[in-house]
Coordinates of C-alpha atoms in Angstrom, one line a residue:
Chain O
X414 CA 2.9 -17.9 27.6
X415 CA 5.6 -15.4 26.5
X416 CA 4.7 -12.3 24.6
X417 CA 6.2 -13.9 21.6
X418 CA 8.8 -12.9 18.9
X419 CA 10.5 -9.7 18.9
X420 CA 11.7 -8.1 15.6
X421 CA 13.7 -10.0 13.0
X422 CA 16.5 -7.5 13.2
X423 CA 16.5 -7.6 17.0
X424 CA 16.8 -11.4 16.9
X425 CA 19.5 -11.4 14.2
X426 CA 21.6 -8.8 16.1
X427 CA 21.3 -10.7 19.4
X428 CA 22.2 -14.0 17.9
X429 CA 25.1 -12.6 16.0
X430 CA 26.4 -10.8 19.1
X431 CA 25.8 -14.0 21.1
X432 CA 23.5 -12.1 23.5
X433 CA 20.9 -14.7 22.7
X434 CA 21.0 -18.4 21.7
X435 CA 19.2 -19.2 18.4
X436 CA 18.5 -22.7 19.9
X437 CA 16.6 -21.2 22.9
X438 CA 14.8 -18.8 20.7
X439 CA 13.8 -21.6 18.3
X440 CA 12.7 -23.8 21.1
X441 CA 10.5 -21.0 22.5
X442 CA 9.1 -20.4 18.9
X443 CA 8.3 -24.1 18.4
X444 CA 6.5 -24.2 21.8
X445 CA 4.5 -21.1 20.9
X446 CA 3.6 -22.4 17.4
X447 CA 2.4 -25.7 19.0
X448 CA 0.7 -24.0 21.9
X449 CA -1.3 -21.6 19.7
X450 CA -2.2 -24.0 17.0
X451 CA -5.4 -25.3 18.6
X452 CA -6.7 -21.8 18.7
X453 CA -5.4 -20.5 15.4
X454 CA -4.6 -23.5 13.1
X455 CA -1.9 -21.3 11.5
X456 CA 0.6 -24.2 11.0
X457 CA 0.0 -27.4 9.0
X458 CA 3.4 -28.8 10.0
X459 CA 6.0 -27.9 12.5
X460 CA 9.6 -29.0 11.8
X461 CA 11.0 -29.3 15.4
X462 CA 14.0 -31.5 14.7
X463 CA 15.2 -29.6 11.6
X464 CA 14.6 -26.3 13.2
X465 CA 16.7 -27.1 16.2
X466 CA 19.5 -28.4 13.9
X467 CA 19.5 -25.1 11.9
X468 CA 19.4 -23.1 15.1
X469 CA 22.4 -25.0 16.5
X470 CA 24.2 -24.3 13.3
X471 CA 23.4 -20.6 13.6
X472 CA 24.8 -20.6 17.2
X473 CA 27.9 -22.3 16.0
X474 CA 28.5 -19.8 13.2
X475 CA 27.9 -17.0 15.7
X476 CA 30.6 -18.5 18.0
X477 CA 33.0 -18.4 15.1
X478 CA 32.2 -14.7 14.6
X479 CA 30.5 -15.7 11.3
X480 CA 34.0 -16.1 9.7
X481 CA 34.7 -18.8 7.1
X482 CA 31.2 -20.2 7.3
X483 CA 30.1 -19.2 3.9
X484 CA 26.8 -17.7 5.3
X485 CA 25.8 -14.1 5.1
X486 CA 24.4 -14.1 8.6
X487 CA 21.8 -11.6 7.5
X488 CA 19.0 -13.8 9.0
X489 CA 21.2 -15.5 11.6
X490 CA 19.0 -17.5 14.0
X491 CA 15.8 -15.9 12.8
X492 CA 12.8 -18.3 13.0
X493 CA 10.6 -18.1 9.9
X494 CA 7.5 -19.8 8.6
X495 CA 6.7 -20.7 5.0
X496 CA 3.4 -21.0 3.2
X497 CA 2.9 -24.7 2.4
X498 CA 3.0 -24.2 -1.3
X499 CA 6.7 -23.5 -1.1
X500 CA 8.9 -26.6 -1.4
X501 CA 11.2 -27.7 1.4
X502 CA 13.3 -30.9 1.1
X503 CA 12.1 -32.1 4.5
X504 CA 8.6 -32.5 5.7
X505 CA 5.7 -32.3 3.4
X506 CA 4.5 -29.7 0.8
X507 CA 0.7 -30.2 0.7
X508 CA -0.7 -27.0 -0.7
X509 CA -3.5 -27.8 1.8
X510 CA -4.8 -30.4 -0.6
X511 CA -5.7 -34.1 -0.6
X512 CA -3.8 -34.4 -3.8
X513 CA -0.4 -33.6 -2.2
X514 CA -1.2 -34.7 1.4
X515 CA 1.8 -37.0 1.5
X516 CA 4.0 -35.2 -1.1
X517 CA 7.6 -34.7 0.0
X518 CA 9.5 -32.4 -2.2
X519 CA 12.9 -33.8 -3.3
X520 CA 14.4 -30.2 -3.4
X521 CA 14.3 -26.8 -1.8
X522 CA 12.7 -23.8 -3.5
X523 CA 15.3 -21.2 -4.4
X524 CA 13.9 -18.8 -1.7
X525 CA 14.3 -21.6 0.9
X526 CA 17.9 -22.1 -0.1
X527 CA 18.6 -18.4 0.1
X528 CA 16.9 -18.1 3.5
X529 CA 19.0 -21.1 4.9
X530 CA 22.2 -19.6 3.3
X531 CA 21.5 -16.4 5.2
X532 CA 21.2 -18.3 8.5
X533 CA 17.4 -18.5 8.9
X534 CA 15.7 -21.2 10.9
X535 CA 12.6 -22.6 9.2
X536 CA 10.2 -23.7 11.9
X537 CA 7.3 -25.0 9.8
X538 CA 4.7 -24.6 7.1
X539 CA 1.6 -22.5 7.2
X540 CA -2.0 -23.0 6.2
X541 CA -3.4 -21.6 2.9
X542 CA -6.4 -21.9 0.7
X543 CA -5.8 -25.0 -1.4
X544 CA -3.1 -24.2 -4.1
X545 CA -3.5 -20.5 -3.2
X546 CA -7.0 -20.4 -4.5
X547 CA -9.1 -18.4 -2.1
X548 CA -9.2 -15.2 0.0
X549 CA -10.0 -16.6 3.5
X550 CA -7.8 -19.7 4.2
X551 CA -11.0 -21.7 4.6
X552 CA -10.5 -23.8 1.5
X553 CA -8.0 -26.0 3.2
X554 CA -8.1 -29.8 4.0
X555 CA -6.6 -28.9 7.4
X556 CA -9.6 -26.7 8.3
X557 CA -9.6 -22.9 8.5
X558 CA -7.0 -20.7 10.1
X559 CA -8.5 -18.2 12.6
X560 CA -7.7 -14.5 12.9
X561 CA -5.7 -13.7 16.0
X562 CA -7.7 -10.5 16.5
X563 CA -11.0 -12.4 16.5
X564 CA -11.0 -16.2 16.2
X565 CA -14.5 -16.2 14.9
X566 CA -13.1 -14.4 11.7
X567 CA -10.9 -15.5 8.8
X568 CA -7.3 -14.1 8.6
X569 CA -7.9 -13.5 4.9
X570 CA -6.1 -15.5 2.3
X571 CA -4.7 -17.3 0.7
X572 CA -1.5 -16.8 2.8
X573 CA -3.7 -16.7 5.9
X574 CA -1.5 -19.0 8.0
X575 CA 1.5 -17.0 7.4
X576 CA -0.3 -13.7 8.3
X577 CA -1.8 -15.2 11.5
X578 CA 1.6 -16.6 12.6
X579 CA 3.2 -13.2 12.2
X580 CA 0.2 -11.4 13.8
X581 CA 0.3 -13.7 16.8
X582 CA 4.0 -13.0 17.1
X583 CA 4.9 -16.7 16.7
X584 CA 7.5 -15.8 14.1
X585 CA 8.8 -12.3 13.3
X586 CA 8.3 -13.0 9.6
X587 CA 7.0 -15.5 7.1
X588 CA 6.8 -16.1 3.4
X589 CA 3.6 -16.1 1.5
X590 CA 2.7 -16.0 -2.2
X591 CA 0.6 -13.4 -4.0
X592 CA -1.3 -14.3 -7.2
X593 CA -4.2 -11.8 -6.8
X594 CA -3.7 -10.3 -3.4
X595 CA -2.8 -13.4 -1.3
X596 CA -0.1 -11.7 0.7
X597 CA -1.6 -8.1 0.9
X598 CA -5.2 -8.9 1.8
X599 CA -4.3 -11.3 4.8
X600 CA -1.6 -8.8 5.9
X601 CA -4.4 -6.1 6.0
X602 CA -6.8 -8.4 7.9
X603 CA -4.2 -9.5 10.4
X604 CA -2.6 -6.1 11.0
X605 CA 0.9 -6.9 9.7
X606 CA 3.1 -5.8 6.8
X607 CA 3.1 -7.7 3.5
X608 CA 5.0 -7.1 0.3
X609 CA 4.2 -8.4 -3.1
X610 CA 7.4 -7.8 -5.2
X611 CA 7.6 -7.0 -8.9
X612 CA 6.8 -9.9 -11.1
X613 CA 10.2 -11.7 -11.6
X614 CA 11.9 -10.0 -8.7
X615 CA 11.9 -13.2 -6.6
X616 CA 12.4 -16.7 -8.1
X617 CA 9.3 -18.9 -8.4
X618 CA 11.4 -22.1 -8.6
X619 CA 9.9 -24.5 -6.0
X620 CA 6.7 -22.5 -5.6
X621 CA 3.8 -24.8 -6.6
X622 CA 2.4 -22.9 -9.6
X623 CA -1.2 -21.6 -9.6
X624 CA -1.1 -18.8 -12.3
X625 CA 2.4 -18.5 -13.6
X626 CA 2.2 -15.0 -15.1
X627 CA 0.8 -13.6 -11.8
X628 CA 2.4 -15.6 -9.0
X629 CA 5.1 -14.0 -6.8
X630 CA 6.6 -14.9 -3.5
X631 CA 7.0 -12.2 -0.8
X632 CA 7.5 -11.6 2.9
X633 CA 5.0 -10.8 5.7
X634 CA 6.5 -9.3 8.9
X635 CA 5.6 -7.1 11.9
X636 CA 7.3 -4.1 10.4
X637 CA 8.5 -2.7 7.1
X638 CA 12.2 -2.9 8.0
X639 CA 12.0 -6.6 8.5
X640 CA 10.2 -7.0 5.2
X641 CA 13.2 -5.2 3.6
X642 CA 15.7 -7.6 5.3
X643 CA 13.8 -10.7 3.9
X644 CA 13.5 -9.1 0.4
X645 CA 17.2 -8.4 0.3
X646 CA 17.9 -12.1 0.9
X647 CA 15.3 -13.7 -1.5
X648 CA 15.4 -11.3 -4.4
X649 CA 17.6 -11.7 -7.5
X650 CA 18.0 -13.6 -10.7
X651 CA 17.7 -17.4 -10.7
X652 CA 18.7 -19.5 -13.7
X653 CA 16.0 -22.0 -12.6
X654 CA 13.2 -19.5 -13.3
X655 CA 13.1 -18.2 -16.8
X656 CA 10.9 -15.3 -15.7
X657 CA 13.2 -14.1 -13.0
X658 CA 14.6 -10.6 -13.7
X659 CA 18.3 -9.8 -14.0
X660 CA 17.8 -6.4 -12.3
X661 CA 20.5 -5.6 -9.7
X662 CA 19.4 -6.3 -6.1
X663 CA 19.9 -3.4 -3.7
X664 CA 20.2 -3.5 0.0
X665 CA 16.5 -2.7 0.6
X666 CA 17.1 -1.9 4.3
X667 CA 19.9 0.5 3.7
X668 CA 18.0 3.6 2.6
X669 CA 14.8 2.9 4.3
X670 CA 14.9 5.8 6.8
X671 CA 15.4 8.5 4.2
X672 CA 12.7 11.2 4.3
X673 CA 9.9 11.3 1.8
X674 CA 9.6 15.1 1.6
X675 CA 8.6 16.3 -1.9
X676 CA 7.5 12.9 -3.1
X677 CA 4.2 12.7 -5.0
X678 CA 1.6 10.0 -4.1
X679 CA -1.5 9.3 -6.1
X680 CA -4.9 8.2 -4.8
X681 CA -7.0 6.6 -7.4
X682 CA -10.5 8.0 -7.7
X683 CA -11.7 4.4 -7.9
X684 CA -10.3 3.7 -4.4
X685 CA -12.8 6.0 -2.8
X686 CA -15.7 3.6 -3.3
X687 CA -18.8 4.0 -1.3
X688 CA -18.8 0.3 -0.8
X689 CA -15.7 0.6 1.4
X690 CA -16.2 -0.1 5.1
X691 CA -16.1 3.3 7.0
X692 CA -13.0 2.2 8.8
X693 CA -11.2 1.7 5.5
X694 CA -12.4 5.1 4.2
X695 CA -11.2 6.6 7.4
X696 CA -7.8 4.8 7.3
X697 CA -7.2 6.1 3.7
X698 CA -8.1 9.7 4.6
X699 CA -5.9 9.6 7.7
X700 CA -3.0 8.1 5.7
X701 CA -3.2 11.0 3.2
X702 CA -3.0 13.4 6.1
X703 CA 0.0 11.6 7.5
X704 CA 1.9 11.7 4.2
X705 CA 1.0 15.4 3.6
X706 CA 2.3 16.1 7.1
X707 CA 5.6 14.5 6.1
X708 CA 6.0 16.7 3.1
X709 CA 4.6 14.5 0.4
X710 CA 2.2 15.8 -2.3
X711 CA -1.0 13.8 -2.6
X712 CA -2.9 14.0 -5.9
X713 CA -5.9 12.3 -7.3
X714 CA -5.3 9.9 -10.2
X715 CA -7.6 7.9 -12.5
X716 CA -7.5 4.1 -13.1
X717 CA -10.4 4.1 -15.6
X718 CA -10.3 0.3 -16.1
X719 CA -10.0 -0.7 -12.5
X720 CA -13.5 -2.0 -12.4
X721 CA -12.6 -4.6 -15.0
X722 CA -9.7 -6.1 -13.0
X723 CA -11.7 -8.8 -11.2
X724 CA -13.2 -10.0 -14.5
X725 CA -9.8 -10.1 -16.4
X726 CA -8.1 -11.7 -13.4
X727 CA -10.6 -14.6 -13.0
X728 CA -10.3 -15.4 -16.7
X729 CA -6.5 -15.2 -16.9
X730 CA -5.7 -16.8 -13.5
X731 CA -8.1 -19.7 -14.0
X732 CA -6.8 -20.3 -17.6
X733 CA -3.3 -20.6 -16.3
X734 CA -4.5 -22.8 -13.4
X735 CA -6.3 -25.2 -15.7
X736 CA -3.0 -25.7 -17.5
X737 CA -0.7 -25.8 -14.4
X738 CA -2.9 -28.2 -12.4
X739 CA -3.1 -30.6 -15.3
X740 CA 0.1 -32.1 -13.9
X741 CA -1.9 -33.6 -11.0
X742 CA -3.0 -36.7 -12.8
X743 CA -2.3 -39.4 -10.2
X744 CA 0.5 -40.9 -12.3
X745 CA 3.9 -39.7 -11.2
X746 CA 3.2 -38.3 -7.7
X747 CA 0.3 -37.2 -5.6
X748 CA -2.9 -39.0 -4.8
X749 CA -4.0 -41.9 -7.0
X750 CA -7.6 -43.1 -6.8
X751 CA -8.2 -46.8 -6.3
X752 CA -9.6 -48.2 -9.5
X753 CA -12.3 -50.8 -10.1
X754 CA -11.5 -53.7 -12.4
X755 CA -11.7 -52.7 -16.0
X756 CA -11.2 -49.1 -15.3
X757 CA -8.5 -47.5 -17.5
X758 CA -6.2 -44.5 -17.6
X759 CA -9.0 -42.1 -18.2
X760 CA -10.7 -43.2 -15.0
X761 CA -7.4 -42.9 -13.2
X762 CA -7.1 -39.3 -14.2
X763 CA -10.7 -38.3 -13.6
X764 CA -11.1 -40.1 -10.3
X765 CA -7.7 -39.1 -8.8
X766 CA -8.4 -35.5 -9.6
X767 CA -12.0 -35.6 -8.3
X768 CA -10.8 -37.1 -5.0
X769 CA -7.6 -35.0 -4.7
X770 CA -8.7 -31.5 -5.6
X771 CA -11.0 -29.3 -3.5
X772 CA -14.3 -27.7 -4.6
X773 CA -12.8 -24.2 -5.2
X774 CA -9.9 -25.7 -7.2
X775 CA -12.3 -27.7 -9.4
X776 CA -14.3 -24.6 -10.0
X777 CA -11.3 -22.6 -11.1
X778 CA -10.0 -25.4 -13.3
X779 CA -13.4 -25.7 -15.0
X780 CA -13.7 -22.0 -15.5
X781 CA -10.1 -21.9 -16.9
X782 CA -10.9 -24.9 -19.2
X783 CA -14.1 -23.2 -20.4
X784 CA -12.4 -19.8 -21.3
X785 CA -9.6 -21.6 -23.2
X786 CA -11.9 -24.0 -25.0
X787 CA -12.6 -23.8 -28.7
X788 CA -15.4 -21.3 -29.5
X789 CA -14.8 -19.3 -26.3
X790 CA -11.1 -18.5 -26.4
X791 CA -11.5 -15.2 -28.3
X792 CA -14.5 -14.1 -26.4
X793 CA -13.0 -14.6 -23.0
X794 CA -9.3 -15.4 -22.9
X795 CA -8.1 -13.0 -25.5
X796 CA -10.6 -10.3 -24.4
X797 CA -9.2 -10.6 -20.8
X798 CA -5.6 -10.3 -22.1
X799 CA -6.5 -7.1 -23.9
X800 CA -8.2 -5.8 -20.8
X801 CA -5.1 -6.7 -18.9
X802 CA -3.1 -4.3 -21.2
X803 CA -5.5 -1.4 -20.5
X804 CA -5.2 -2.1 -16.8
X805 CA -1.4 -2.0 -17.0
X806 CA -1.6 1.2 -19.1
X807 CA -3.7 2.9 -16.4
X808 CA -1.0 2.4 -13.9
X809 CA 1.7 3.6 -16.3
X810 CA -0.2 6.8 -17.0
X811 CA -0.6 7.5 -13.2
X812 CA 3.2 7.0 -12.7
X813 CA 3.8 9.3 -15.7
X814 CA 2.0 12.0 -13.9
X815 CA 4.9 12.0 -11.4
X816 CA 3.5 9.6 -8.7
X817 CA 6.2 7.6 -7.0
X818 CA 3.4 5.4 -5.6
X819 CA -0.3 5.0 -5.5
X820 CA -2.2 4.8 -2.2
X821 CA -5.3 2.7 -1.8
X822 CA -7.1 0.2 0.4
X823 CA -5.8 -3.4 0.5
X824 CA -9.3 -4.7 1.0
X825 CA -12.7 -3.0 1.0
X826 CA -13.4 -4.1 4.6
X827 CA -11.8 -5.7 7.7
X828 CA -11.7 -9.4 8.3
X829 CA -15.0 -11.2 7.7
X830 CA -16.5 -14.0 9.7
X831 CA -15.8 -17.7 9.1
X832 CA -18.2 -19.1 6.6
X833 CA -19.6 -15.7 5.6
X834 CA -18.5 -15.7 2.0
X835 CA -18.4 -19.5 1.4
X836 CA -21.9 -19.9 -0.1
X837 CA -21.4 -17.5 -2.9
X838 CA -17.9 -17.7 -4.5
X839 CA -18.5 -14.4 -6.4
X840 CA -18.7 -12.5 -3.1
X841 CA -15.4 -14.0 -2.1
X842 CA -13.8 -13.0 -5.4
X843 CA -14.9 -9.4 -4.9
X844 CA -12.6 -9.4 -1.8
X845 CA -9.8 -9.0 -4.3
X846 CA -11.1 -5.8 -5.9
X847 CA -8.1 -3.7 -4.8
X848 CA -5.4 -6.3 -5.2
X849 CA -5.7 -8.2 -8.5
X850 CA -4.9 -5.2 -10.8
X851 CA -1.4 -5.2 -9.3
X852 CA -0.7 -8.8 -10.3
X853 CA -2.1 -8.2 -13.8
X854 CA 0.3 -5.3 -14.2
X855 CA 3.2 -7.1 -12.5
X856 CA 3.8 -4.3 -10.1
X857 CA 5.2 -4.3 -6.6
X858 CA 2.9 -3.4 -3.7
X859 CA 3.2 -3.1 0.1
X860 CA 0.5 -3.4 2.6
X861 CA 1.0 -1.6 6.0
X862 CA -1.4 -1.5 9.0
X863 CA -3.3 1.8 8.9
X864 CA -6.0 1.7 11.5
X865 CA -8.7 -0.3 13.2
X866 CA -12.4 -1.0 12.7
X867 CA -14.4 -1.1 15.9
X868 CA -17.1 -3.7 15.4
X869 CA -19.9 -3.4 18.0
X870 CA -21.4 -6.5 19.6
X871 CA -24.4 -7.9 17.7
X872 CA -26.7 -10.9 17.7
X873 CA -24.7 -13.2 20.0
X874 CA -21.3 -12.0 18.8
X875 CA -19.0 -10.0 21.0
X876 CA -17.5 -6.7 20.0
X877 CA -14.2 -6.8 18.1
X878 CA -11.4 -4.5 17.1
X879 CA -10.0 -5.4 13.7
X880 CA -7.0 -4.1 11.9
X881 CA -7.3 -2.5 8.4
X882 CA -4.4 -1.9 6.0
X883 CA -3.6 0.4 3.1
X884 CA -1.4 -0.6 0.2
X885 CA 1.3 1.4 -1.7
X886 CA 1.7 0.4 -5.3
X887 CA 4.8 1.4 -7.3
X888 CA 6.3 1.1 -10.8
X889 CA 8.2 -2.1 -11.6
X890 CA 11.3 -2.6 -9.4
X891 CA 10.4 0.3 -7.0
X892 CA 10.3 -1.9 -3.9
X893 CA 13.0 0.3 -2.3
X894 CA 10.8 3.4 -2.6
X895 CA 7.7 1.6 -1.4
X896 CA 9.5 0.3 1.7
X897 CA 10.8 3.8 2.4
X898 CA 7.4 5.3 2.2
X899 CA 5.9 2.5 4.3
X900 CA 8.6 2.9 6.9
X901 CA 7.9 6.6 7.3
X902 CA 4.2 5.8 7.7
X903 CA 4.7 3.2 10.4
X904 CA 7.1 5.4 12.3
X905 CA 4.6 8.2 12.2
X906 CA 1.6 6.1 13.2
X907 CA 2.8 3.1 15.1
X908 CA -0.3 1.1 14.1
X909 CA 2.1 -1.9 13.5
X910 CA 3.0 -1.9 17.2
X911 CA -0.5 -2.9 18.3
X912 CA -0.9 -6.6 19.0
X913 CA -4.0 -8.9 19.4
X914 CA -5.2 -9.4 22.9
X915 CA -4.2 -13.1 22.9
X916 CA -0.5 -12.0 22.8
X917 CA -0.8 -10.5 26.3
X918 CA -2.7 -13.4 27.7
Chain I
X1407 CA -12.8 -6.9 -30.9
X1408 CA -12.6 -10.4 -32.3
X1409 CA -15.3 -12.1 -30.3
X1410 CA -16.8 -13.8 -33.3
X1411 CA -17.4 -17.4 -32.3
X1412 CA -16.0 -20.1 -34.6
X1413 CA -17.1 -23.7 -34.5
X1414 CA -14.2 -26.1 -35.1
X1415 CA -14.2 -29.7 -33.7
X1416 CA -13.8 -29.8 -30.0
X1417 CA -16.1 -26.9 -29.1
X1418 CA -17.8 -27.1 -25.8
X1419 CA -21.1 -25.6 -26.8
X1420 CA -23.0 -23.9 -29.5
X1421 CA -23.0 -20.4 -28.3
X1422 CA -20.2 -17.9 -27.4
X1423 CA -22.7 -15.3 -26.5
X1424 CA -21.8 -13.6 -23.2
X1425 CA -24.2 -13.7 -20.3
X1426 CA -24.7 -17.4 -19.7
X1427 CA -27.7 -17.1 -17.4
X1428 CA -28.8 -20.4 -19.1
X1429 CA -25.5 -22.2 -19.3
X1430 CA -26.6 -25.8 -20.3
X1431 CA -25.7 -28.6 -17.9
X1432 CA -24.3 -30.5 -21.0
X1433 CA -21.8 -27.7 -21.5
X1434 CA -20.7 -28.0 -17.9
X1435 CA -20.4 -31.8 -18.3
X1436 CA -18.2 -31.3 -21.4
X1437 CA -16.0 -28.9 -19.5
X1438 CA -15.7 -31.4 -16.6
X1439 CA -14.6 -34.1 -19.1
X1440 CA -12.0 -31.7 -20.7
X1441 CA -10.8 -30.9 -17.2
X1442 CA -10.5 -34.6 -16.4
X1443 CA -12.8 -34.3 -13.4
X1444 CA -15.4 -36.9 -12.6
X1445 CA -18.3 -35.0 -11.1
X1446 CA -21.6 -36.1 -9.7
X1447 CA -24.9 -34.5 -11.0
X1448 CA -25.0 -32.4 -7.8
X1449 CA -21.5 -31.2 -8.4
X1450 CA -22.3 -30.4 -12.1
X1451 CA -25.3 -28.4 -11.0
X1452 CA -23.3 -26.4 -8.4
X1453 CA -20.6 -25.8 -11.0
X1454 CA -23.2 -24.7 -13.5
X1455 CA -24.5 -22.1 -11.2
X1456 CA -21.0 -20.9 -10.3
X1457 CA -19.8 -20.7 -13.8
X1458 CA -23.0 -18.8 -14.9
X1459 CA -22.4 -16.3 -12.1
X1460 CA -18.8 -15.6 -12.8
X1461 CA -19.3 -15.6 -16.6
X1462 CA -22.0 -13.0 -16.1
X1463 CA -19.5 -10.8 -14.2
X1464 CA -16.8 -11.5 -16.8
X1465 CA -19.0 -10.5 -19.6
X1466 CA -18.7 -6.9 -18.5
X1467 CA -15.3 -7.0 -20.3
X1468 CA -17.4 -6.9 -23.5
X1469 CA -18.4 -3.3 -22.8
X1470 CA -14.7 -2.3 -23.3
X1471 CA -13.5 -0.9 -26.6
X1472 CA -10.6 -3.2 -27.3
X1473 CA -10.0 -2.3 -31.0
X1474 CA -6.3 -2.2 -31.7
X1475 CA -5.3 -3.3 -28.1
X1476 CA -2.6 -6.0 -28.2
X1477 CA -3.3 -8.9 -25.8
X1478 CA -0.9 -8.8 -22.9
X1479 CA 0.4 -12.4 -22.4
X1480 CA 2.7 -11.7 -19.4
X1481 CA 4.7 -9.1 -17.7
X1482 CA 8.2 -9.9 -18.9
X1483 CA 7.3 -10.3 -22.5
X1484 CA 8.8 -13.7 -23.2
X1485 CA 9.2 -12.9 -26.9
X1486 CA 11.9 -10.4 -26.1
X1487 CA 14.1 -13.0 -24.5
X1488 CA 15.4 -14.2 -27.9
X1489 CA 18.3 -12.0 -28.8
X1490 CA 20.3 -12.1 -25.7
X1491 CA 18.3 -10.3 -23.1
X1492 CA 18.0 -6.6 -22.5
X1493 CA 15.2 -4.3 -21.4
X1494 CA 11.7 -5.0 -22.6
X1495 CA 9.0 -2.6 -23.5
X1496 CA 7.8 -2.4 -20.0
X1497 CA 11.2 -1.5 -18.7
X1498 CA 11.9 -4.9 -17.1
X1499 CA 15.3 -6.4 -17.4
X1500 CA 15.0 -9.8 -19.1
X1501 CA 17.7 -12.5 -18.6
X1502 CA 19.4 -13.8 -21.7
X1503 CA 18.8 -17.5 -22.3
X1504 CA 21.2 -19.6 -20.2
X1505 CA 23.9 -21.7 -21.8
X1506 CA 22.7 -25.1 -22.9
X1507 CA 24.8 -27.2 -20.6
X1508 CA 23.6 -30.1 -18.5
X1509 CA 23.1 -29.2 -14.8
X1510 CA 22.6 -31.4 -11.8
X1511 CA 19.5 -33.6 -11.9
X1512 CA 17.5 -35.2 -9.1
X1513 CA 18.4 -38.9 -8.6
X1514 CA 15.8 -41.2 -10.3
X1515 CA 15.3 -43.3 -7.1
X1516 CA 14.3 -40.1 -5.2
X1517 CA 11.7 -39.3 -7.9
X1518 CA 10.4 -42.9 -8.1
X1519 CA 9.7 -42.8 -4.4
X1520 CA 7.0 -40.2 -5.1
X1521 CA 5.2 -42.3 -7.6
X1522 CA 1.9 -44.0 -6.3
X1523 CA 2.6 -47.3 -8.0
X1524 CA 5.8 -48.6 -9.5
X1525 CA 7.3 -51.7 -11.0
X1526 CA 11.0 -50.7 -11.0
X1527 CA 12.3 -49.1 -13.1
X1528 CA 8.9 -48.1 -14.3
X1529 CA 5.8 -46.2 -13.0
X1530 CA 2.8 -48.6 -13.3
X1531 CA -0.5 -47.3 -14.9
X1532 CA -3.6 -49.2 -16.1
X1533 CA -3.5 -50.7 -19.5
X1534 CA -4.1 -48.1 -22.2
X1535 CA -4.8 -50.6 -25.0
X1536 CA -7.3 -53.4 -24.3
X1537 CA -7.3 -56.8 -25.7
X1538 CA -10.6 -55.8 -27.4
X1539 CA -8.7 -53.0 -29.0
X1540 CA -10.7 -50.4 -27.0
X1541 CA -8.7 -47.7 -25.3
X1542 CA -9.0 -47.1 -21.6
X1543 CA -7.4 -43.8 -22.1
X1544 CA -9.0 -40.3 -22.5

């Protein structure tokens, strides 16, 4: 098997200059996606026919020199994968659920249309925790995705399929969605770059909603520059999403190599937790050194309410989920349960939902219903919304101290083993301790590879070498700055160039 | 903090006291009904233990001093949209409401193909009103 995809920019330039054929590249990508799926289960559907058709169109446009084709060509011939909660007008959009196992979206999500307009080739849909609810990609009706660095471990989640597909160099980049860390934590666990944009930066039209005030689509890629290319294509106002921002969209790749000298970075006191894995502690300390060596000033800041982020998140996200997922009632689309004679509409709702929704989704719907219910609304939902403001204020104060970005772990540890956190959902929720605050505050954040954890062999399990990431968090609409800081970091460290051993096999 | 429980019709339990180590199974059954989920007794018990655990963690929010703190409903501040857009309190640029003109819509036949049971041009569902006058609905 080949070593897999090169960089997005490399492919785009080669296809545009007709040094490479998008069709050949796509055929190789499809073969690699299929060949590795038994081992990784990263894809839930591969779109061979459509992908080849798009690739031929990209080659045809390149032959015309891109003129008069109406396409920007920014992603000409670039094979991409999409998390399977993003609607595409061919194939299925399942959200890894029984409820939508045969759902065929009648339209493209706005991000999909923008990728296609830029010349991208969509090769398939990737696995996820059902409806985005989970941190391990184990809550999927298609079975778990496996981590390319160690197939006995999870890739993180919920965008675990996208992270694994990029880490295994099947595709140079993929889209995920991030409601509480679902791009950044799997990026960290799989040793790739992941960006959660500012809330409203990227249209959510055509993203199956989990928690509407927190959800945001973003890219995962093998390097920061490629993330910037994707963001430049998918960002921007969309009349079909009332929460999308009218902020101007810069060319995020243009200023990415500018130096970071003189810039101030803040490390939250709360990020230096004793419960962090030693490799995470080490990666954070090393990152601080790297940034100082590049002329940045690193100061300590305080996020006094950070410890309350998980509690506030699991009230707000589940409340919104209970409302959003009420649409899955077995009437207009999705799974409908077979009813016995004499059973009415109530039974149709209750049985279709019981059959169609997974255990974790049911848990979250019930928690959300509980915190919104009469008698508990003030004590839980309103309290969480007030805590959310305090969490947002903490970030604002840190930025007012002059920090252009905050530096902290993306996850307290490296990838955990399959099944390890399934028995107790609370331990799974604590995976998100460093990520949920960013969604509550609506801020952009970038995860970059920052080192490795060497796990010695123990009790029948071989030794493994697992990537760990750090994340950079910035004020609203500061993606350009975050990408620039991340780019300097990866140039200095080259952690992102290391690949799992299965690549070389 | 306005954590005072009130007891209008439709409440799911008697107590809004945080902690919930002894969340009653009846409360969980009520929540399942409100969620339109038919659960077995085993599932109810598993949900009860999970809800008690997460609510125990969530109750740490009650240690915060939240007097005078406005609830944050979202990031863009939907309330600021009225008035033609602009920049909200958090510095985000809010789009003005779009013009109220009809746009393209998806063809009815395409949407009907997604429905589990149809009797064109309608989607078929079980009877809501019974001959006995008893509702089959929720």
